[in-house]
Amino acid sequence: MSTEYAQPQQSPSPRPVIITGMSGGGLSSAAKVFEDKGFFVSQNLPPQLILDFLELSLAKDSPVDRVAVVTDVRARMFNGSLMDTITQARERGFDPFILFLEARDEVLIKRFDSVRRTHPLQEDFPLHVGITRERSELAAVRATSDVIIDTSNLSIHDLRRAIEASVGELAHGHQHVTIQSFGFKHGSPRDADIVLDVRFLPNPYWIEELRDFRGVDQPVADYVLSQPGASEFVDGVVDLLSSMLAGYRHEGKDFVTVGIGCTGGHHRSVAVSEEIGRRLRKRSAGGNLDVSVMHRDLARH
């Protein structure tokens, strides 16, 4: 499976990253992505040591300027909680970026079964009990995360692209918007802040000469965007987001994901997402808004 993403703008001042989430959600794979992007990555640090690590890494004489920490539910064996650590880090002005990875229960179960591992919270109970316990323990951290990525349908290459599209270079003072097309028949994206439905537009799939094209191709884009209500819908979404983003920023939310759905995620949602992204970039030209476009189901059948 391959997925197409628009590349985000880059900034030279990345924030420290805390990578966390569900066991089996792809934390180790995400760590490799950040290592490849030039981050110094430390894995499985207890909560208190995360603060010490950030203190050392962000000192003026530090030999590194891009750092990421991977921590999961196993850190509960030590004193302090990850939520307390995040709060203290923010109070000290470290401004960590929290990336939370998760997947659907059935996907996590399949991943654990494939590597014959037990869940760290499973004890003598079935695997699904450990997963349920972990979701409960991480609920507060998930709620305060900057970006949540559902890895259920992502290959390692798709995960890399999703991180790059959603995270960019973690610039201070920038707000990041990801417009993600998807197909409702593959499920709504669990990590979207806003989900919008464009199935009210005629489906190019039923036009034989357009069926094999996709929403990134000009014939489909021209057809979709010329339909009655399409332009008004895009205008309304751009106006809505423009007004909402100021409120999100006031509330400290600098990463926003908008899901645009159609039936299969091939035509209408793709074309509309591209157009929304284009208009947002044009409206925010020269400002502090980074806009990325991601097509989750473009290559799926």
Short mmCIF file of C-alpha atoms in Angstrom, two decimals:
data_model
loop_
_atom_site.label_atom_id
_atom_site.label_comp_id
_atom_site.label_asym_id
_atom_site.label_seq_id
_atom_site.Cartn_x
_atom_site.Cartn_y
_atom_site.Cartn_z
CA MET A 1 0.00 0.00 0.00
CA SER A 2 1.27 3.46 -0.81
CA THR A 3 -0.13 6.83 0.16
CA GLU A 4 0.55 10.26 -1.28
CA TYR A 5 1.32 13.22 0.92
CA ALA A 6 2.10 16.85 0.28
CA GLN A 7 5.35 17.86 1.95
CA PRO A 8 5.04 20.41 4.78
CA GLN A 9 7.10 23.53 5.09
CA GLN A 10 10.23 23.17 7.22
CA SER A 11 11.45 25.23 10.14
CA PRO A 12 14.90 25.26 11.79
CA SER A 13 13.71 25.22 15.42
CA PRO A 14 12.19 21.85 16.34
CA ARG A 15 10.62 21.23 19.73
CA PRO A 16 11.66 18.27 21.92
CA VAL A 17 9.45 15.27 21.18
CA ILE A 18 7.87 12.75 23.52
CA ILE A 19 6.70 9.67 21.58
CA THR A 20 4.20 7.56 23.47
CA GLY A 21 1.00 5.59 23.02
CA MET A 22 -0.29 2.05 22.91
CA SER A 23 2.06 -0.92 23.11
CA GLY A 24 2.16 -2.32 19.60
CA GLY A 25 1.11 1.04 18.17
CA GLY A 26 4.39 1.65 16.33
CA LEU A 27 6.51 3.54 18.87
CA SER A 28 9.78 1.88 17.84
CA SER A 29 9.06 2.54 14.17
CA ALA A 30 8.33 6.20 14.94
CA ALA A 31 11.62 6.43 16.85
CA LYS A 32 13.47 5.29 13.72
CA VAL A 33 11.73 7.99 11.69
CA PHE A 34 12.96 10.67 14.07
CA GLU A 35 16.46 9.20 14.12
CA ASP A 36 16.53 9.40 10.32
CA LYS A 37 15.43 13.03 10.58
CA GLY A 38 18.50 13.82 12.70
CA PHE A 39 16.98 13.63 16.18
CA PHE A 40 18.88 12.20 19.14
CA VAL A 41 16.42 9.57 20.36
CA SER A 42 16.36 8.03 23.82
CA GLN A 43 14.06 5.06 24.46
CA ASN A 44 12.27 3.74 27.55
CA LEU A 45 13.28 6.46 30.00
CA PRO A 46 11.43 6.54 33.36
CA PRO A 47 9.32 9.69 33.86
CA GLN A 48 11.73 11.56 36.16
CA LEU A 49 14.68 10.90 33.86
CA ILE A 50 12.77 12.44 30.97
CA LEU A 51 12.93 15.80 32.73
CA ASP A 52 16.66 15.37 33.41
CA PHE A 53 17.23 14.38 29.79
CA LEU A 54 15.38 17.45 28.49
CA GLU A 55 17.31 19.67 30.90
CA LEU A 56 20.65 18.37 29.61
CA SER A 57 19.63 18.30 25.96
CA LEU A 58 18.28 21.84 25.88
CA ALA A 59 21.18 23.43 27.78
CA LYS A 60 23.22 26.02 25.87
CA ASP A 61 26.27 23.75 25.79
CA SER A 62 24.32 20.66 24.68
CA PRO A 63 25.91 18.73 21.78
CA VAL A 64 22.46 18.02 20.29
CA ASP A 65 19.63 20.32 19.24
CA ARG A 66 16.98 17.78 18.14
CA VAL A 67 15.82 15.34 20.78
CA ALA A 68 13.05 12.79 21.13
CA VAL A 69 12.10 10.48 23.98
CA VAL A 70 10.16 7.24 23.59
CA THR A 71 8.22 6.07 26.63
CA ASP A 72 5.35 3.64 27.11
CA VAL A 73 3.21 2.14 29.84
CA ARG A 74 6.18 0.19 31.26
CA ALA A 75 7.41 3.44 32.80
CA ARG A 76 4.64 3.04 35.39
CA MET A 77 7.01 0.79 37.36
CA PHE A 78 8.92 3.91 38.42
CA ASN A 79 7.83 6.79 40.63
CA GLY A 80 5.92 9.59 38.93
CA SER A 81 3.58 9.46 35.97
CA LEU A 82 4.04 10.48 32.36
CA MET A 83 1.22 13.01 32.70
CA ASP A 84 3.00 14.64 35.66
CA THR A 85 6.22 14.68 33.64
CA ILE A 86 4.55 16.40 30.69
CA THR A 87 2.98 18.99 32.99
CA GLN A 88 6.31 19.71 34.72
CA ALA A 89 8.14 19.92 31.38
CA ARG A 90 5.67 22.52 30.17
CA GLU A 91 5.96 24.45 33.43
CA ARG A 92 9.74 24.57 32.94
CA GLY A 93 9.29 26.00 29.46
CA PHE A 94 10.51 22.94 27.52
CA ASP A 95 7.34 22.95 25.38
CA PRO A 96 7.52 19.25 24.43
CA PHE A 97 5.62 18.00 21.41
CA ILE A 98 3.56 14.93 22.35
CA LEU A 99 3.08 12.35 19.59
CA PHE A 100 0.61 9.60 20.52
CA LEU A 101 0.39 6.41 18.45
CA GLU A 102 -2.48 3.97 18.68
CA ALA A 103 -4.34 1.28 16.72
CA ARG A 104 -7.63 -0.56 16.87
CA ASP A 105 -7.90 -3.39 19.39
CA GLU A 106 -8.11 -6.13 16.76
CA VAL A 107 -4.99 -4.78 15.05
CA LEU A 108 -3.03 -4.64 18.32
CA ILE A 109 -4.09 -8.21 19.12
CA LYS A 110 -2.91 -9.40 15.71
CA ARG A 111 0.43 -7.62 16.14
CA PHE A 112 1.04 -9.14 19.57
CA ASP A 113 0.06 -12.59 18.31
CA SER A 114 2.40 -12.32 15.32
CA VAL A 115 5.46 -11.71 17.54
CA ARG A 116 4.26 -14.02 20.34
CA ARG A 117 4.59 -11.30 22.99
CA THR A 118 2.48 -10.69 26.07
CA HIS A 119 1.08 -7.26 26.80
CA PRO A 120 2.85 -5.44 29.69
CA LEU A 121 -0.49 -5.07 31.53
CA GLN A 122 -1.93 -8.45 30.60
CA GLU A 123 -0.75 -10.44 33.65
CA ASP A 124 -2.78 -13.70 33.80
CA PHE A 125 -5.70 -12.30 31.81
CA PRO A 126 -6.51 -12.41 28.07
CA LEU A 127 -4.67 -9.99 25.82
CA HIS A 128 -7.67 -7.72 25.30
CA VAL A 129 -7.78 -7.02 29.06
CA GLY A 130 -4.24 -5.64 28.97
CA ILE A 131 -5.10 -3.45 26.00
CA THR A 132 -8.19 -2.10 27.76
CA ARG A 133 -6.17 -1.33 30.90
CA GLU A 134 -3.55 0.49 28.87
CA ARG A 135 -6.11 2.64 27.06
CA SER A 136 -7.53 3.66 30.43
CA GLU A 137 -4.12 4.49 31.91
CA LEU A 138 -3.08 6.55 28.87
CA ALA A 139 -6.37 8.41 28.41
CA ALA A 140 -5.14 11.62 30.05
CA VAL A 141 -1.91 11.63 28.03
CA ARG A 142 -3.83 11.00 24.82
CA ALA A 143 -6.13 13.93 25.60
CA THR A 144 -3.20 16.34 25.94
CA SER A 145 -1.26 15.09 22.90
CA ASP A 146 -0.43 17.42 20.03
CA VAL A 147 -0.93 14.78 17.34
CA ILE A 148 -2.60 11.36 17.50
CA ILE A 149 -1.84 8.91 14.69
CA ASP A 150 -3.89 5.76 14.23
CA THR A 151 -1.45 3.24 12.72
CA SER A 152 -4.06 0.51 12.12
CA ASN A 153 -3.90 0.78 8.33
CA LEU A 154 -0.35 2.13 7.96
CA SER A 155 2.74 0.34 6.70
CA ILE A 156 6.12 1.53 8.01
CA HIS A 157 6.46 3.73 4.92
CA ASP A 158 2.99 5.19 5.42
CA LEU A 159 3.80 5.86 9.08
CA ARG A 160 6.88 7.81 8.03
CA ARG A 161 4.83 9.90 5.61
CA ALA A 162 2.08 10.43 8.19
CA ILE A 163 4.62 11.68 10.76
CA GLU A 164 6.25 13.98 8.23
CA ALA A 165 2.86 15.31 7.08
CA SER A 166 1.45 15.79 10.57
CA VAL A 167 4.56 16.86 12.45
CA GLY A 168 6.74 18.69 9.95
CA GLU A 169 9.74 20.20 11.72
CA LEU A 170 7.91 21.13 14.95
CA ALA A 171 8.51 24.85 14.68
CA HIS A 172 7.84 27.06 17.68
CA GLY A 173 5.03 29.51 17.01
CA HIS A 174 3.67 27.67 13.98
CA GLN A 175 0.27 26.10 13.66
CA HIS A 176 -0.01 22.90 11.63
CA VAL A 177 -3.09 21.76 9.72
CA THR A 178 -3.32 18.37 8.04
CA ILE A 179 -6.13 17.84 5.53
CA GLN A 180 -6.65 14.07 5.27
CA SER A 181 -8.84 12.45 2.63
CA PHE A 182 -10.28 9.02 3.40
CA GLY A 183 -12.94 6.51 2.38
CA PHE A 184 -15.83 5.86 4.74
CA LYS A 185 -15.89 2.21 3.66
CA HIS A 186 -12.45 1.85 5.28
CA GLY A 187 -13.56 3.60 8.47
CA SER A 188 -13.36 7.18 9.68
CA PRO A 189 -9.93 8.38 10.88
CA ARG A 190 -9.77 8.10 14.68
CA ASP A 191 -7.10 10.80 14.86
CA ALA A 192 -9.08 13.55 13.10
CA ASP A 193 -10.26 16.60 15.06
CA ILE A 194 -12.91 17.41 12.46
CA VAL A 195 -14.59 15.01 9.98
CA LEU A 196 -16.52 16.27 6.95
CA ASP A 197 -18.49 14.28 4.37
CA VAL A 198 -18.39 15.09 0.62
CA ARG A 199 -20.59 12.20 -0.52
CA PHE A 200 -23.23 14.79 -1.44
CA LEU A 201 -21.19 15.42 -4.61
CA PRO A 202 -21.67 13.19 -7.71
CA ASN A 203 -19.22 10.28 -7.74
CA PRO A 204 -16.76 10.25 -10.69
CA TYR A 205 -16.50 6.47 -10.25
CA TRP A 206 -19.74 6.09 -12.22
CA ILE A 207 -18.29 7.96 -15.20
CA GLU A 208 -16.34 5.39 -17.21
CA GLU A 209 -13.71 7.77 -18.59
CA LEU A 210 -12.94 9.07 -15.05
CA ARG A 211 -13.12 5.82 -13.07
CA ASP A 212 -9.44 4.91 -13.38
CA PHE A 213 -8.24 8.41 -12.50
CA ARG A 214 -7.92 9.76 -8.96
CA GLY A 215 -8.72 13.07 -7.29
CA VAL A 216 -5.10 14.22 -7.72
CA ASP A 217 -5.57 13.96 -11.51
CA GLN A 218 -6.81 17.08 -13.26
CA PRO A 219 -9.82 15.50 -15.09
CA VAL A 220 -11.30 14.25 -11.81
CA ALA A 221 -10.45 17.45 -9.92
CA ASP A 222 -12.09 19.57 -12.63
CA TYR A 223 -15.21 17.38 -12.59
CA VAL A 224 -15.59 17.30 -8.79
CA LEU A 225 -14.94 20.98 -8.21
CA SER A 226 -17.30 22.05 -11.00
CA GLN A 227 -20.30 20.30 -9.43
CA PRO A 228 -23.07 22.43 -7.86
CA GLY A 229 -22.23 23.12 -4.23
CA ALA A 230 -18.56 22.06 -4.45
CA SER A 231 -17.03 25.52 -4.57
CA GLU A 232 -19.39 26.81 -1.88
CA PHE A 233 -18.47 23.85 0.33
CA VAL A 234 -14.73 24.49 -0.04
CA ASP A 235 -15.22 28.21 0.64
CA GLY A 236 -17.24 27.41 3.74
CA VAL A 237 -14.66 24.95 5.07
CA VAL A 238 -11.79 27.40 4.55
CA ASP A 239 -13.76 30.17 6.29
CA LEU A 240 -14.69 27.80 9.11
CA LEU A 241 -11.12 26.65 9.65
CA SER A 242 -9.77 30.18 9.49
CA SER A 243 -12.07 31.22 12.32
CA MET A 244 -11.52 28.03 14.34
CA LEU A 245 -7.72 28.07 14.10
CA ALA A 246 -7.48 31.28 16.10
CA GLY A 247 -9.50 29.66 18.88
CA TYR A 248 -7.44 26.49 18.72
CA ARG A 249 -4.26 28.55 19.05
CA HIS A 250 -5.67 30.40 22.04
CA GLU A 251 -6.34 27.03 23.67
CA GLY A 252 -2.79 25.87 22.95
CA LYS A 253 -3.70 23.45 20.14
CA ASP A 254 -1.14 23.90 17.37
CA PHE A 255 -1.83 20.68 15.42
CA VAL A 256 -5.20 20.15 13.77
CA THR A 257 -6.28 17.26 11.52
CA VAL A 258 -9.32 17.62 9.28
CA GLY A 259 -10.76 14.46 7.71
CA ILE A 260 -12.55 14.79 4.35
CA GLY A 261 -14.43 11.61 3.45
CA CYS A 262 -16.13 10.08 0.45
CA THR A 263 -17.04 6.46 -0.26
CA GLY A 264 -13.69 4.96 -1.23
CA GLY A 265 -11.23 7.81 -0.66
CA HIS A 266 -10.19 7.90 -4.32
CA HIS A 267 -11.98 10.76 -6.06
CA ARG A 268 -14.18 13.35 -4.34
CA SER A 269 -12.45 13.55 -0.97
CA VAL A 270 -9.02 13.69 -2.62
CA ALA A 271 -9.93 16.50 -5.01
CA VAL A 272 -11.68 18.52 -2.30
CA SER A 273 -8.81 18.02 0.17
CA GLU A 274 -6.28 19.25 -2.38
CA GLU A 275 -8.37 22.34 -3.08
CA ILE A 276 -8.91 23.12 0.62
CA GLY A 277 -5.18 22.76 1.20
CA ARG A 278 -4.38 25.02 -1.74
CA ARG A 279 -6.76 27.75 -0.58
CA LEU A 280 -5.56 27.57 3.04
CA ARG A 281 -1.95 27.96 1.91
CA LYS A 282 -2.90 30.91 -0.29
CA ARG A 283 -4.84 32.60 2.50
CA SER A 284 -2.01 32.11 5.01
CA ALA A 285 0.86 32.94 2.64
CA GLY A 286 3.70 34.51 4.60
CA GLY A 287 2.08 33.62 7.92
CA ASN A 288 2.77 30.99 10.55
CA LEU A 289 0.44 28.27 9.27
CA ASP A 290 1.84 25.03 7.83
CA VAL A 291 -0.66 23.10 5.69
CA SER A 292 -0.19 19.47 4.63
CA VAL A 293 -2.45 17.24 2.55
CA MET A 294 -2.57 13.49 3.16
CA HIS A 295 -4.51 10.87 1.17
CA ARG A 296 -5.03 7.84 3.40
CA ASP A 297 -6.86 5.50 1.06
CA LEU A 298 -5.77 6.66 -2.37
CA ALA A 299 -4.18 3.32 -3.30
CA ARG A 300 -6.63 1.03 -1.51
CA HIS A 301 -9.33 -0.95 -3.30
#
